[in-house]
Each structure stands twice: as C-alpha cells, then as structure tokens.
Amino acid sequence: MKIGFIGLGNMGAPMAANLAAAGHAVTGFDTAAAPDGLTMADSAAKAAAGADVVITMLPNGDILRSVAAEIHPAMKSGAVHLDCSTVDVDSARAVAEQAAAAGLGAVDAPVSGGIGGATNGTLTFMAGGPEDAFATVQPLFDIMGQKAVHCGDAGNGQAAKICNNMILGATMIATTEAFVLADKLGLDRQAMFDVVSTSSGYSWTMNAYCPAPGIGPQSPADNDYKPGFAAELMLKDLRLSQMAAEAVDADTPMGARATELYAQFVEEEDGLGRDFSAMLPRFEKRGR
Ligand code: NAD
C-alpha cells in the first residue's frame, strides 16, 4: 500500500519503520522529527496525497483536528484516515464525520503497548469506525501490532482506551496504597504479593506490573521507576476519561480522584518522567 504517516515521534517513528520494512511505500511528515531511513514530504498534505491510507500519531485532539483539516482535501477518494493517537472522543468523532463528508473512510485506533510495543510490532489497537475501513487497515494492524479489537462506530476505540486506562490508574493507586498500609501494619511485601496475587484483590497492576521493587515479575519498579508508562501519560488519559465522563454525565468518582492524585504527583511533586507505579514511593513518604 501507499501510506502517508504524520507524527513521527516516540511511537510514530518505529510504527512507520515497521510498515516500511514490511514493504509498504511510506511517506512521512512531522513538524519537528525526521527519523532516519524514511522518505519525508515537506507538508502533511503532500504526505497524504495519493496514499491509500494516511496514519496520524499526534499529541492531542486539537492537533489532530488541524492536521485532518489539512490532509482530508488532499487525500484521494475512498482512502482511509487511520488515527492512532490518544485523543478525546469528541475530536475522534468530529474527524470521522469530516472524513465521511469528504468521501474518505476513517478509523480511530489508539494503542496500548508503549514504545516497546511500537518498536517490536506488538501493539494492541482498539478501533472504532465502519467495517469496510477497518478491513482496509487490518493488514497494517497485523504488522504494527499483535491484536486489533473492533469496538464499534467512530470514537469507540478512544472510548475503550480511556475506560481501560481509568481502571488502570485507579487500580494502581489502590494497589500502591495497600502496599503502604501493609508495610505499616508489619506485613511482609512478599507475603502481601503471594496472598493478593492469588486472591480477590488481584489485578494486572499487582500480578503483571507489581509496583514494589523485587516482588513479583520484572517491572519498572525494579528499574528505579523509569518508564514504562510515564505518570504524565497516565494523567493525560485520566483527564480524557473525565472530559468524556462530563460530556455524557457519567458519575466516575474513582476516576476523578485518580486524576487529582496523578495531577498532584506530576505537577506538584516528583512524578514527571517517572513510571506511573512510582505512586508507591510517593505514598511511602506520606502519613495520613
Ligand atoms: P511524541 O510527542 O513523541 O510524538 C508526537 C509527534 O507529533 C512529534 O514528533 C511532533 O513533532 C509531531 N507533531 C506535532 N504536531 C504536528 C503537526 N501539526 N504535524 C505533524 N507532526 C506533528 O508522542 P508519542 O509518545 O509518539 O505519542 C503519540 C500519541 O500516542 C499520543 O497521542 C500518545 O498519547 C499516544 N500514546 C503514547 C504512548 C507512549 O508510551 N509514548 C503509549 C500509548 C499511546
């Protein structure tokens, strides 16, 4: 396929490299980055012109909307705009509507798996959009990832991502505060892990990503809390979850509290640039 790839940062550059290595003709554009070995255009519109699929991997919904306004008129009829950024549900739906009005297909497909997943081609995609557009981009998901779930109409990929990450943020906080309570009660961390990981308090954060160093499987806690999944990215996704909850009047008190705690951690404490599981040393330092 002829592919335009716009947004070649930490995630976009390795994703584009994997598509090119699989034999697709990829033309990239980025306002700042210029990864080695990729053919680059000097504007987003030029990267998009004539492509079968244009992929965007951008920081936020406002930037996505402005890039979409530039590329949709340049894209050939019937081509698909595949947005893999994590953005607000409203922006994803607005961009999909504009694409349909321009005779284009659109799929929103945010990812989980981080920079490692992007590099190794093992991302998970959560996709929203019409069946035919999903089918067009499915072979690209197979190259860039290990799994793609079609979640329904436009915006549902973003909805799935923020619901998952709202659970993740709240669960990480619950797990880390429980470790600190256990410490203060004199309960050994290994015993705590052995019980909880096989009892009803188990979760991905405890069993697969244990926030306590030296306990459970290897995780960022064993590497001085270097990300991993950075606390500021968790904060971004939690804020998107609260924007969406406000828009549809959903009561999400745990998500709201997790957002406040990660905001405090990242913006007022030492959380910026640390893994989101560094909530454990944060709670350790505090009293009630
Ligand atoms: P990044 O900041 O490294 O990359 C974004 C790129 O977009 C930058 O190179 C920037 O120059 C470029 N850009 C900005 N405005 C542009 C414009 N108008 N036209 C063209 N290029 C433009 O971010 P990233 O870590 O690659 O993340 C990309 C997206 O993926 C984000 O939405 C993020 O939330 C999501 N995401 C990131 C991770 C992760 O671990 N990094 C994991 C899952 C999802």
Short mmCIF file of C-alpha atoms in Angstrom, two decimals, residues 82 107-110 125-129 134 137 141 148-153 155-158 160:
data_model
loop_
_atom_site.label_atom_id
_atom_site.label_comp_id
_atom_site.label_asym_id
_atom_site.label_seq_id
_atom_site.Cartn_x
_atom_site.Cartn_y
_atom_site.Cartn_z
CA LEU A 82 -6.32 5.89 10.41
CA VAL A 107 -10.80 4.62 11.84
CA ASP A 108 -9.77 5.76 15.32
CA ALA A 109 -7.40 3.17 16.75
CA PRO A 110 -5.46 4.24 19.84
CA PHE A 125 -5.20 -1.49 18.70
CA MET A 126 -8.69 -0.55 19.91
CA ALA A 127 -10.56 0.52 16.81
CA GLY A 128 -13.74 2.46 16.03
CA GLY A 129 -15.22 3.04 12.58
CA PHE A 134 -11.46 -1.45 9.45
CA VAL A 137 -6.35 -1.20 7.63
CA PHE A 141 -2.55 -3.62 12.32
CA ALA A 148 -6.77 -5.30 16.98
CA VAL A 149 -10.24 -5.21 18.51
CA HIS A 150 -13.03 -3.59 16.50
CA CYS A 151 -15.05 -1.80 19.20
CA GLY A 152 -17.85 -0.37 17.04
CA ASP A 153 -18.53 3.03 15.49
CA GLY A 155 -14.88 7.16 18.63
CA ASN A 156 -15.35 3.76 20.25
CA GLY A 157 -11.63 2.99 20.01
CA GLN A 158 -10.92 6.09 22.10
CA ALA A 160 -12.30 1.72 25.04
#
